[in-house]
PDB file of C-alpha atoms in Angstrom:
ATOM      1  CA  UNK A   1      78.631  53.768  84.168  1.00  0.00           C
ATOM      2  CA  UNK A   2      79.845  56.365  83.051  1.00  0.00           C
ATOM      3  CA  UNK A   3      84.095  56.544  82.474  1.00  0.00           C
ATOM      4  CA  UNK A   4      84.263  60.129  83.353  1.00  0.00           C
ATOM      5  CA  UNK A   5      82.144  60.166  86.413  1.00  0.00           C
ATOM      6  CA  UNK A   6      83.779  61.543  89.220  1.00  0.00           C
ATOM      7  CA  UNK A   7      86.604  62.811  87.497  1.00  0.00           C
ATOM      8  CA  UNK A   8      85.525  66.427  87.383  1.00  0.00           C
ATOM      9  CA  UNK A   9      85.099  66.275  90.756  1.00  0.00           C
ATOM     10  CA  UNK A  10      88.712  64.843  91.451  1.00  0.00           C
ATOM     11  CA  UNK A  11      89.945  67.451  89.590  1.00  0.00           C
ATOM     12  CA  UNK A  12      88.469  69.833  91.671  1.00  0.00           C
ATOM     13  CA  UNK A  13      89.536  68.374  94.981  1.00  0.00           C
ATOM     14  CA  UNK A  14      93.083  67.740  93.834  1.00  0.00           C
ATOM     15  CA  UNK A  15      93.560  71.495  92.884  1.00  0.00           C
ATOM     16  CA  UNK A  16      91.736  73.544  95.695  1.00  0.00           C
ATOM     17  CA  UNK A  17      93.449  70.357  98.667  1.00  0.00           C
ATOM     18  CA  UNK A  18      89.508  70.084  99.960  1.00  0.00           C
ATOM     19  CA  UNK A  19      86.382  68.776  99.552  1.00  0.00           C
ATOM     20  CA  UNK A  20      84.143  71.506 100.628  1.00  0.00           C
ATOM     21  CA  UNK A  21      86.267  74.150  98.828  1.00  0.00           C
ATOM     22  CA  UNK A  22      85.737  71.852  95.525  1.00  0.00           C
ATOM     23  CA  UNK A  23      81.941  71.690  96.292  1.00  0.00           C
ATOM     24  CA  UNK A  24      81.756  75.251  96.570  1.00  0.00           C
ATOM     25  CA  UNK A  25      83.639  75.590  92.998  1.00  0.00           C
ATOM     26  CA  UNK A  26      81.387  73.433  91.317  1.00  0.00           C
ATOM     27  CA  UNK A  27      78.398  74.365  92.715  1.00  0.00           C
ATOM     28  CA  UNK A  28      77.275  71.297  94.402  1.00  0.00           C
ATOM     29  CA  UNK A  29      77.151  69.407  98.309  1.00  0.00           C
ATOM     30  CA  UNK A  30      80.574  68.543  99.543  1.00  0.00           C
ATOM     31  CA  UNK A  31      78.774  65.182  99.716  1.00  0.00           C
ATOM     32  CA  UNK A  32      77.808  64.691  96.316  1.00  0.00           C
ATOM     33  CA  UNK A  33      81.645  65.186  95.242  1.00  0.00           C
ATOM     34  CA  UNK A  34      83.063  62.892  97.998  1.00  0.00           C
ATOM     35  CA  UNK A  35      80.826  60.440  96.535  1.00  0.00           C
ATOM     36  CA  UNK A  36      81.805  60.486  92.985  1.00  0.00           C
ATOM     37  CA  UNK A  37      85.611  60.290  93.937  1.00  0.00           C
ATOM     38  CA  UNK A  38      85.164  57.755  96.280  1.00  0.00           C
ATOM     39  CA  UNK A  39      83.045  55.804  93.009  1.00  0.00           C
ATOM     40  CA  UNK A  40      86.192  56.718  90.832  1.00  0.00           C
ATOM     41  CA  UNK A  41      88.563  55.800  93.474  1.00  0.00           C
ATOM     42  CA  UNK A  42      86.844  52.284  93.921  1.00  0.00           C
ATOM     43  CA  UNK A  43      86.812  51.778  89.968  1.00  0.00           C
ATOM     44  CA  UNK A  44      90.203  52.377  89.400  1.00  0.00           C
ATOM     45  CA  UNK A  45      91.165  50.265  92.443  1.00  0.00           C
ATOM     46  CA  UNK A  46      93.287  52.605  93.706  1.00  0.00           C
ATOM     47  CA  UNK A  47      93.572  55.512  96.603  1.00  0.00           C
ATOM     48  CA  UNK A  48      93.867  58.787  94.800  1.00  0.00           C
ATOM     49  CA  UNK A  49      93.818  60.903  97.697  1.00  0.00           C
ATOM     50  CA  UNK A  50      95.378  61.081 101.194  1.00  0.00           C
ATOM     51  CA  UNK A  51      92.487  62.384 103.513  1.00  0.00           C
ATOM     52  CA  UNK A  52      93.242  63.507 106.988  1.00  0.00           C
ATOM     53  CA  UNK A  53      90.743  65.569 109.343  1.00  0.00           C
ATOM     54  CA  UNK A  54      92.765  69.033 108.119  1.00  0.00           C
ATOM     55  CA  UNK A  55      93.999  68.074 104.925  1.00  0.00           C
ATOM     56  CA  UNK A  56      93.826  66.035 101.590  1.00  0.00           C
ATOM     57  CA  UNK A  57      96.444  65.878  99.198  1.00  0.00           C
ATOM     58  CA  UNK A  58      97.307  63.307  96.037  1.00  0.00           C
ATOM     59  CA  UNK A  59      98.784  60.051  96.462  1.00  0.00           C
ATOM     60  CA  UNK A  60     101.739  58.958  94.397  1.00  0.00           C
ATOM     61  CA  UNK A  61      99.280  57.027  92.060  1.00  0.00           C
ATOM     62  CA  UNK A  62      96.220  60.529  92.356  1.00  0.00           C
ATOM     63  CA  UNK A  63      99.161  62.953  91.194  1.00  0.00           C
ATOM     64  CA  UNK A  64     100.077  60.795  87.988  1.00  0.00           C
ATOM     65  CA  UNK A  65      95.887  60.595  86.967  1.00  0.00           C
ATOM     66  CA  UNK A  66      95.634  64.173  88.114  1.00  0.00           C
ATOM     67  CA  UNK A  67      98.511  64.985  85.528  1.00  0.00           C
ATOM     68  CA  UNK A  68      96.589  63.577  83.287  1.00  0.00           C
ATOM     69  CA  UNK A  69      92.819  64.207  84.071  1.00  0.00           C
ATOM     70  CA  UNK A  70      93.610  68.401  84.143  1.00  0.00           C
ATOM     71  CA  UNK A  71      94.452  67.937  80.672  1.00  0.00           C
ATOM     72  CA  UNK A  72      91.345  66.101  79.468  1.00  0.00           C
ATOM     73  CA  UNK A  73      89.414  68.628  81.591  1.00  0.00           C
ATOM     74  CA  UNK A  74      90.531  71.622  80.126  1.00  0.00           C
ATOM     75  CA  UNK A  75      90.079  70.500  76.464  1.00  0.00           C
ATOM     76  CA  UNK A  76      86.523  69.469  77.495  1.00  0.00           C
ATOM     77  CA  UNK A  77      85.788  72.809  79.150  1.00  0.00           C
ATOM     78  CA  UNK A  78      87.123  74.795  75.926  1.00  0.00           C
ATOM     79  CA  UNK A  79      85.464  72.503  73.512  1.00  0.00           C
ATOM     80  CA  UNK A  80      81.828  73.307  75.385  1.00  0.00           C
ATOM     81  CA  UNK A  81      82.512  76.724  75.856  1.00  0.00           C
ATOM     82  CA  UNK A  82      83.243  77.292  71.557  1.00  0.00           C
ATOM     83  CA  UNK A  83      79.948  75.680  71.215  1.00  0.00           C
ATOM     84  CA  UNK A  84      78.028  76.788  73.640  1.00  0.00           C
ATOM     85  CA  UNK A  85      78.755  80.862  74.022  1.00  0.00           C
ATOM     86  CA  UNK A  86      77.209  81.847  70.969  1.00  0.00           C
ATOM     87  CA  UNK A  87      73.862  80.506  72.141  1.00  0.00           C
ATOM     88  CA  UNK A  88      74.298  80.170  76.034  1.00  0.00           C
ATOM     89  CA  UNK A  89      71.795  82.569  77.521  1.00  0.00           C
ATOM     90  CA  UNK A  90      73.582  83.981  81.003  1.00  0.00           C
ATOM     91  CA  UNK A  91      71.598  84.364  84.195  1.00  0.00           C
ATOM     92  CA  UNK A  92      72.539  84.119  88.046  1.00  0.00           C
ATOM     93  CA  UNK A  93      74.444  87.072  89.777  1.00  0.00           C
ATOM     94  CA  UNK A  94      77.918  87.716  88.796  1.00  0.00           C
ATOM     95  CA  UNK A  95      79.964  88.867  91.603  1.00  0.00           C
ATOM     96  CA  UNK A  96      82.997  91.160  91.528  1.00  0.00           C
ATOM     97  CA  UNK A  97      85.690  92.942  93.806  1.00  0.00           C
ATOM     98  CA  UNK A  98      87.282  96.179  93.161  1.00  0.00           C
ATOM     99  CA  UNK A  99      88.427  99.459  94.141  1.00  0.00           C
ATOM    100  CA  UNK A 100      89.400 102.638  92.831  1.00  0.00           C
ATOM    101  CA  UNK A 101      89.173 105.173  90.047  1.00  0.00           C
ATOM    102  CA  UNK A 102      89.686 103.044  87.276  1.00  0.00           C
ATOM    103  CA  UNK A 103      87.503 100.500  88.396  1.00  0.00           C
ATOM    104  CA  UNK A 104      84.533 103.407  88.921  1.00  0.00           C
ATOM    105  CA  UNK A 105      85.156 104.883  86.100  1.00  0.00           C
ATOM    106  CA  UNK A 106      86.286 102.376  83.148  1.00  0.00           C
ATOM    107  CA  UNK A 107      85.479  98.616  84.552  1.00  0.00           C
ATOM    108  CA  UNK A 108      81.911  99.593  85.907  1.00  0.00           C
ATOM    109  CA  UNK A 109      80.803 101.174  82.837  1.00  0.00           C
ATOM    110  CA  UNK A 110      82.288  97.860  80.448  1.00  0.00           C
ATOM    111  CA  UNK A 111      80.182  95.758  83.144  1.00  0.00           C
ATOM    112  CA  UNK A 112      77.121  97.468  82.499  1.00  0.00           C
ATOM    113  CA  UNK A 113      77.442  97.338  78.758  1.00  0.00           C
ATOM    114  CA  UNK A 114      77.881  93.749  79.299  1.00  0.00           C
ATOM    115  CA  UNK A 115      74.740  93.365  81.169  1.00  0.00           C
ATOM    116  CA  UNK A 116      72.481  95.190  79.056  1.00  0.00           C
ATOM    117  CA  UNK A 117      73.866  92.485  76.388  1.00  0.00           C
ATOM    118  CA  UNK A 118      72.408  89.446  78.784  1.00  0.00           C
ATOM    119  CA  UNK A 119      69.129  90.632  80.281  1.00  0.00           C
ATOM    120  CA  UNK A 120      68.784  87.616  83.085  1.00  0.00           C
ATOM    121  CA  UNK A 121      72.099  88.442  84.578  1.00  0.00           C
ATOM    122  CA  UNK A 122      72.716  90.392  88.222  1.00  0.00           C
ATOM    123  CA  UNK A 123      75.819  91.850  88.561  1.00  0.00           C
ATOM    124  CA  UNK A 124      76.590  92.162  91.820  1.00  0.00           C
ATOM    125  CA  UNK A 125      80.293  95.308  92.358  1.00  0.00           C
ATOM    126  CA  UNK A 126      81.674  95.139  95.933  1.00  0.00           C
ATOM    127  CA  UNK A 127      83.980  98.391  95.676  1.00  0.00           C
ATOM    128  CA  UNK A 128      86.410  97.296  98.245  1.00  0.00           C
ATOM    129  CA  UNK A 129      90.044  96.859  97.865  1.00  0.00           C
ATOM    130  CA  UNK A 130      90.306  94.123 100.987  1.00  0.00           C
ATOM    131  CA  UNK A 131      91.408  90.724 100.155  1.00  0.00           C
ATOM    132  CA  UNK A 132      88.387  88.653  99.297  1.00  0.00           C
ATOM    133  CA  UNK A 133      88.381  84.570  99.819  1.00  0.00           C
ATOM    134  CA  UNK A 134      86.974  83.909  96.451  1.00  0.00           C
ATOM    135  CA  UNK A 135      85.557  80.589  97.873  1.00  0.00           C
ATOM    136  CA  UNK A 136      84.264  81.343 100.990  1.00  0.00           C
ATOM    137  CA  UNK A 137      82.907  85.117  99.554  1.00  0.00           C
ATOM    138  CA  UNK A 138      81.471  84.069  96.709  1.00  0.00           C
ATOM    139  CA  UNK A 139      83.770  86.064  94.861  1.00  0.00           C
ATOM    140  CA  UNK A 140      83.933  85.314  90.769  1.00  0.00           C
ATOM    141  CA  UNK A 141      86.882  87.854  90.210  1.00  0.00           C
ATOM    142  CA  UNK A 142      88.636  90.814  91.387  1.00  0.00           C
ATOM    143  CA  UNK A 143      90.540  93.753  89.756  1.00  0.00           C
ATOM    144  CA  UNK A 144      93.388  94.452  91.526  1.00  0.00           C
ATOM    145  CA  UNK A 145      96.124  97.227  91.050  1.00  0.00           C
ATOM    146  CA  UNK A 146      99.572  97.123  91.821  1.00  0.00           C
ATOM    147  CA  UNK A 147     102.626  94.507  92.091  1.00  0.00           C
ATOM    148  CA  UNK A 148     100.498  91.436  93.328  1.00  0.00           C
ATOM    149  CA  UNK A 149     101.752  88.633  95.871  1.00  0.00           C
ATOM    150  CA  UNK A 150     102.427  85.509  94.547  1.00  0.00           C
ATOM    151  CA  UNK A 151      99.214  84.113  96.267  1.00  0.00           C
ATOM    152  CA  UNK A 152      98.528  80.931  93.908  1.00  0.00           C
ATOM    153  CA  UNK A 153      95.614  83.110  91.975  1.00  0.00           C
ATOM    154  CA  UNK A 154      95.772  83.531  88.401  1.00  0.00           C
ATOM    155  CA  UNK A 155      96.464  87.328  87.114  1.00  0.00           C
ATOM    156  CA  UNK A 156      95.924  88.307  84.140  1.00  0.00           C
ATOM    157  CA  UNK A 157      97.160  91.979  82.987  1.00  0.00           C
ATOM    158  CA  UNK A 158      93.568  94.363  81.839  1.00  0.00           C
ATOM    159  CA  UNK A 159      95.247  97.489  81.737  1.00  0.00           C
ATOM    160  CA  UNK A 160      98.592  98.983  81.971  1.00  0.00           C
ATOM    161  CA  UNK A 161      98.688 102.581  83.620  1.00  0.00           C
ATOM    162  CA  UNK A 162     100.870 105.216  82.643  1.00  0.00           C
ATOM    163  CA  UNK A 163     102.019 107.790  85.187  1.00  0.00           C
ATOM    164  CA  UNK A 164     100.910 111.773  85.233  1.00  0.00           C
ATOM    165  CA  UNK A 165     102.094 114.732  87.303  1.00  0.00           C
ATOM    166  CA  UNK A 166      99.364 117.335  87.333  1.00  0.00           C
ATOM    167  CA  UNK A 167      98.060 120.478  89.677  1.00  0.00           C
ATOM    168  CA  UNK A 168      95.609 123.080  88.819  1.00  0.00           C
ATOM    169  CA  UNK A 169      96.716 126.247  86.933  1.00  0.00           C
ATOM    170  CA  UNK A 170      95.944 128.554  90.129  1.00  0.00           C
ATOM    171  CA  UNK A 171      98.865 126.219  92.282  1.00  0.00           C
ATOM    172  CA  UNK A 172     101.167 126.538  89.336  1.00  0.00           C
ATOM    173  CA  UNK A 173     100.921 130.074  88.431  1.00  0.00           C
ATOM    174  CA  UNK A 174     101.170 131.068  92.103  1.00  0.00           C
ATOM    175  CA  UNK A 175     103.915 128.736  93.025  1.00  0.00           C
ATOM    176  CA  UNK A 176     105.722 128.319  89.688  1.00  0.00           C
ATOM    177  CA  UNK A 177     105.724 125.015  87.473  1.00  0.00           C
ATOM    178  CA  UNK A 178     108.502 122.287  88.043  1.00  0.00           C
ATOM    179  CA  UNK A 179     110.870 121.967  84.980  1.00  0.00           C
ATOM    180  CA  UNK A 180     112.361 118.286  86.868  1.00  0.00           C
ATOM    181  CA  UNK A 181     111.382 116.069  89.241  1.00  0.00           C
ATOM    182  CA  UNK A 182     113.874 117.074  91.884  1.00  0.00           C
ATOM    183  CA  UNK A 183     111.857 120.262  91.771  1.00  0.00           C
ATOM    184  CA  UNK A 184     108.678 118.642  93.493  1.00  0.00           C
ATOM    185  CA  UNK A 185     111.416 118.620  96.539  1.00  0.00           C
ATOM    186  CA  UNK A 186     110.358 122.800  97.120  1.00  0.00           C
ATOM    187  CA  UNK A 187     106.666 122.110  96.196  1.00  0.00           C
ATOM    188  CA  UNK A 188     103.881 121.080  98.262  1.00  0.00           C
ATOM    189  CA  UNK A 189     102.369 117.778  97.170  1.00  0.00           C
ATOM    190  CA  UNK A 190      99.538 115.344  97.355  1.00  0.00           C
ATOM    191  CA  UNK A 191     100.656 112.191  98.846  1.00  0.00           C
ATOM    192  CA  UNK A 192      98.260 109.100  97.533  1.00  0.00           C
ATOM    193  CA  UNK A 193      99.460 105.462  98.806  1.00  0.00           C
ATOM    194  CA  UNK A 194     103.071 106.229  98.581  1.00  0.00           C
ATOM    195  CA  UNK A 195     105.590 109.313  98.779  1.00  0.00           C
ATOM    196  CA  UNK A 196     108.381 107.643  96.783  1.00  0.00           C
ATOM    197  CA  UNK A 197     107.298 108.704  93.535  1.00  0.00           C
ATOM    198  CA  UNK A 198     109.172 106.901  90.626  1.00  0.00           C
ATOM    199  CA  UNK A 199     110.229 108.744  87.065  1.00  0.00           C
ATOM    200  CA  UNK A 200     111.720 108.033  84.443  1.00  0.00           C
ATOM    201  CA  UNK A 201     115.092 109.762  83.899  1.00  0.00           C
ATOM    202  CA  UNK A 202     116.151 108.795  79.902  1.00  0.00           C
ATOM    203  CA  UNK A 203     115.221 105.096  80.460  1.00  0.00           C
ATOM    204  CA  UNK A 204     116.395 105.002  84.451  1.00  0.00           C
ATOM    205  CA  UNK A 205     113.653 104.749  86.645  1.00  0.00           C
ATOM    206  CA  UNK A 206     114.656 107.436  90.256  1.00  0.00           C
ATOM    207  CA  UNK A 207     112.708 108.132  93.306  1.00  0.00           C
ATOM    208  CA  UNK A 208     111.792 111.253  94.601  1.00  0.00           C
ATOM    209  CA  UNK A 209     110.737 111.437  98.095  1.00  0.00           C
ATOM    210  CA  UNK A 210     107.911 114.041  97.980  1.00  0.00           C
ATOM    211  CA  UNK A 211     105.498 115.742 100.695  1.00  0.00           C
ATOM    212  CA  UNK A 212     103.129 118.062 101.188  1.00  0.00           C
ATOM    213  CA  UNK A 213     100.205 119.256 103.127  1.00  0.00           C
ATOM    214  CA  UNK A 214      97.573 116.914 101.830  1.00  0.00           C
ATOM    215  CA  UNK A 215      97.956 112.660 101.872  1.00  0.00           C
ATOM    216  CA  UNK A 216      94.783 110.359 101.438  1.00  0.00           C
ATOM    217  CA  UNK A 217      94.415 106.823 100.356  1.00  0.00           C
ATOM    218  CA  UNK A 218      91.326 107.662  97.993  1.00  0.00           C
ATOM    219  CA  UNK A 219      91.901 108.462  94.795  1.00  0.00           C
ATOM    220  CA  UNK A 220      89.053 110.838  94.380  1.00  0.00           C
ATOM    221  CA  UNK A 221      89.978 112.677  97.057  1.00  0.00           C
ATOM    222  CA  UNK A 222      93.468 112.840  95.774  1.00  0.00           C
ATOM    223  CA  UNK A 223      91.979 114.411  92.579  1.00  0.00           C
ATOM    224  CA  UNK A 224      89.884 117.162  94.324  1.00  0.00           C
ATOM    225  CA  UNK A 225      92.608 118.033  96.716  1.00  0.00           C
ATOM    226  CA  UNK A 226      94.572 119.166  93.309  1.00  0.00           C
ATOM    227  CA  UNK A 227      91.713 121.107  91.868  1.00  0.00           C
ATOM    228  CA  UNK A 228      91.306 122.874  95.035  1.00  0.00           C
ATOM    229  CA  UNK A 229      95.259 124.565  94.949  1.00  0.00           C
ATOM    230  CA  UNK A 230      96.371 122.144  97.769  1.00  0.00           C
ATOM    231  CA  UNK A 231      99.276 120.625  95.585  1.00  0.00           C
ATOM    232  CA  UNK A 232     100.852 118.691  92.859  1.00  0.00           C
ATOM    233  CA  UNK A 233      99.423 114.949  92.274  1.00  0.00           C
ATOM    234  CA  UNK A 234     101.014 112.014  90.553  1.00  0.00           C
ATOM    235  CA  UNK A 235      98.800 108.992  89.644  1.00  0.00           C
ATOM    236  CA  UNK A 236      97.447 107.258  86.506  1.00  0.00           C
ATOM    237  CA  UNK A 237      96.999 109.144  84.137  1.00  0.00           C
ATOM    238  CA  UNK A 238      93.092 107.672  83.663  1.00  0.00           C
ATOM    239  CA  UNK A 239      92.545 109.266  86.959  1.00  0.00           C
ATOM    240  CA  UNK A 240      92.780 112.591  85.923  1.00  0.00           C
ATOM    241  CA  UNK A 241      90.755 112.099  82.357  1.00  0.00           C
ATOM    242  CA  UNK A 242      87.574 113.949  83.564  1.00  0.00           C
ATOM    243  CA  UNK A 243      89.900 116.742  85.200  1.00  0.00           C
ATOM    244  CA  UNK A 244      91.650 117.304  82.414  1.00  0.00           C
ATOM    245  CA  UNK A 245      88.733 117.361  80.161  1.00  0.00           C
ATOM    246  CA  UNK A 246      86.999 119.973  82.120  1.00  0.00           C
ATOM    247  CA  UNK A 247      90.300 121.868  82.497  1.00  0.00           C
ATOM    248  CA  UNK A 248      90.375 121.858  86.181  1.00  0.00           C
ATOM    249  CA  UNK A 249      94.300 120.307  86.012  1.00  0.00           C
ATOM    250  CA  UNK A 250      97.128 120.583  83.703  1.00  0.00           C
ATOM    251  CA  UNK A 251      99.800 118.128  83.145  1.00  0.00           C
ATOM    252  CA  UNK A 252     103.930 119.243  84.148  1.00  0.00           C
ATOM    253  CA  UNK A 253     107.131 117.029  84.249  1.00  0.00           C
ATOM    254  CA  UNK A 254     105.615 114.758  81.266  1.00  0.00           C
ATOM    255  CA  UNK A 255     108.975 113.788  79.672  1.00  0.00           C
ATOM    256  CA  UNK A 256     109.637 112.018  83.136  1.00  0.00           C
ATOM    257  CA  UNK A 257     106.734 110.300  83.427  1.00  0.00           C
ATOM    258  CA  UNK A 258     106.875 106.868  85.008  1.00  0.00           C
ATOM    259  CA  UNK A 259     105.002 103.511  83.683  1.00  0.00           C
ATOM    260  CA  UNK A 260     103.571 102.700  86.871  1.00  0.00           C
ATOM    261  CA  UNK A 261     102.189  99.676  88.095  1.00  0.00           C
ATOM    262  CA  UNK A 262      99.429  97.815  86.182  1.00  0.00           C
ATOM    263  CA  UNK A 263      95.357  96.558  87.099  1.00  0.00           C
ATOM    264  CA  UNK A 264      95.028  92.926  86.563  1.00  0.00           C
ATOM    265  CA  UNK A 265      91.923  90.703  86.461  1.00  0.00           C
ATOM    266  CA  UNK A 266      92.719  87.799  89.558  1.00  0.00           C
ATOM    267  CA  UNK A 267      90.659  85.242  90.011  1.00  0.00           C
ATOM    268  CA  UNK A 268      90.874  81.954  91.591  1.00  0.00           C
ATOM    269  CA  UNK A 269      91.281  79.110  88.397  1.00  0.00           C
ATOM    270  CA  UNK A 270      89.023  79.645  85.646  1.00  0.00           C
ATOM    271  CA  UNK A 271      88.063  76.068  84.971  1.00  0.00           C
ATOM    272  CA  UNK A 272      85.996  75.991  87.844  1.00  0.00           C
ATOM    273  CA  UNK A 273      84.455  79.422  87.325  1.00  0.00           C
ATOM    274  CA  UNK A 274      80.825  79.860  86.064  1.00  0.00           C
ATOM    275  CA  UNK A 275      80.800  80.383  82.374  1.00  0.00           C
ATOM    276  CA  UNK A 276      78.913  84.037  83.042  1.00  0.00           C
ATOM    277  CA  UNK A 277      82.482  84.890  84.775  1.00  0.00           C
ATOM    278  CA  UNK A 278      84.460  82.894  82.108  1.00  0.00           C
ATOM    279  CA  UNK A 279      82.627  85.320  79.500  1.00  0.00           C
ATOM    280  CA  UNK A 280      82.714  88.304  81.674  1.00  0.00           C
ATOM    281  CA  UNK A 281      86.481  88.091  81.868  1.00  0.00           C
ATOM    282  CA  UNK A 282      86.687  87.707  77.981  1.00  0.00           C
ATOM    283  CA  UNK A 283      84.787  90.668  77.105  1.00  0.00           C
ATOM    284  CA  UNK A 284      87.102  92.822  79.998  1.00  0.00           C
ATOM    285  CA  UNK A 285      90.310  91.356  78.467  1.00  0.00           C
ATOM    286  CA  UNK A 286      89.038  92.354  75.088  1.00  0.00           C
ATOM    287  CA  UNK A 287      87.167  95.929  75.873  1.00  0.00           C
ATOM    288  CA  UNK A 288      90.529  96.718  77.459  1.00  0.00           C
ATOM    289  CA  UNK A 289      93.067  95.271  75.018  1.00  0.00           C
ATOM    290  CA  UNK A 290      93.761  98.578  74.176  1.00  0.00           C
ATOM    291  CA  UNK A 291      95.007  99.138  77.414  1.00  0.00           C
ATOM    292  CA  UNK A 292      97.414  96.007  77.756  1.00  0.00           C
ATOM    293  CA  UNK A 293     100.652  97.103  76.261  1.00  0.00           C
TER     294      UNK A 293
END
């Protein structure tokens, strides 16, 4: 018999507190994996998990081999994936959650490209910014923007988003163009997710409460309230790229722009994700490393 068998499997249960949820990760019947750690459990000669009707957690002697096993799992994983991504042909449907320009705009199109590079693989974009249970929706990852709860999920940082101030030349010639932020106070604008707007005064970040005729949660419309007159907007910057390339907005109040928040790639723990996510993630973090300062 094999000395590894079951320990994948422990792994898995140990880190996600359930057998079901583990199944789920690796892809296989909750049965199958209760099996293989009860095997392990009965060749060590020793319990290595507590199991209760709502809950299963480590014994004293299951946390010391899960110390240990996470380790030799890890290496394993890495070592197969340096062999094996060079030659791995990807298929199934990878399944994503996000929201937003950005995400139409920038992650969509980097998707696609890597599609067309693995022609048996369904991608499969929910464009919804709700939170997802990456277990029980199938979820592989999500891009997420903003300060993120400490939720247990890993984050990793894809793209950092600077801060613009724009309206359309028609608003700013009829109602004059701010030379500071505390001038946005006598101007009428756009109102996105939040009306504390944050600049950067010579290295001090202040907030300006703003408001206006015009507040929506959706980016877009955000944008195309601006280029219709209806206001000043502030947002990242990559939102306004096509606007600004078509002339439709001009930038004001750039020496105060603000850093803002950043988009992150969150997903649940890589080790058990398929390696078409593993990959997927890899070519993100790399199309956008640009991006990640």
């Amino acid at each position: 018999m094999d000395t590894f068998d079951g320990v994948i499997e422990f792994v898995a249960v140990a880190e996600s507190q359930g057998f079901s949820a583990a199944a789920k990760q690796l892809g296989c019947s909750t049965s199958h994996v209760s099996r293989q750690v009860a095997r392990l459990e009965e060749r060590l000669g020793s319990a290595l998990l507590a199991r209760t009707t709502r809950l299963v957690s480590l014994t004293q002697a299951g946390a010391v081999y899960y110390q240990r096993c996470k380790e030799l799992v890890v290496g394993l994983q890495q070592a197969n994936e340096q062999v094996g991504q060079q030659q791995y042909e990807l298929s199934g449907t990878l399944r994503v959650s996000c929201a937003g320009i950005f995400a139409e705009q920038y992650v969509a199109p980097a998707l696609m490209a890597f599609a067309l590079q693995h022609p048996d693989l369904q991608i499969d974009i929910d464009f919804n910014s709700r939170m997802v249970n990456f277990v029980e929706d199938g979820i592989d990852f999500a891009i997420r923007y903003g300060r993120l709860e400490d939720s247990g999920l890993v984050a990793r940082k894809l793209a950092g988003r600077q801060m613009m101030a724009v309206a359309s030349t028609e608003y700013l010639d009829q109602f004059g163009r701010p030379n500071h932020p505390q001038d946005l106070k006598s101007h009428s604008c756009i109102v996105a997710n939040n009306d504390n707007w944050i600049f950067d005064m010579e290295g001090v970040e202040e907030s300006i409460r703003v408001n206006g005729r015009w507040r929506s949660n959706n980016a877009h419309t955000v944008v195309n309230a601006c280029e219709k007159g209806l206001g000043i907007a502030y947002m990242p910057k990559s939102s306004f790229n096509r606007s600004l390339d078509s002339q439709l907005l001009e930038p004001v109040l750039e020496p105060y722009w603000g850093h803002g928040a950043s988009s992150w790639i969150v997903y649940q723990n890589r080790r058990f994700l398929p390696i078409r996510a593993r990959m997927a993630i890899d070519y993100l973090m790399d199309h956008f490393s640009s991006w990640q300062e």
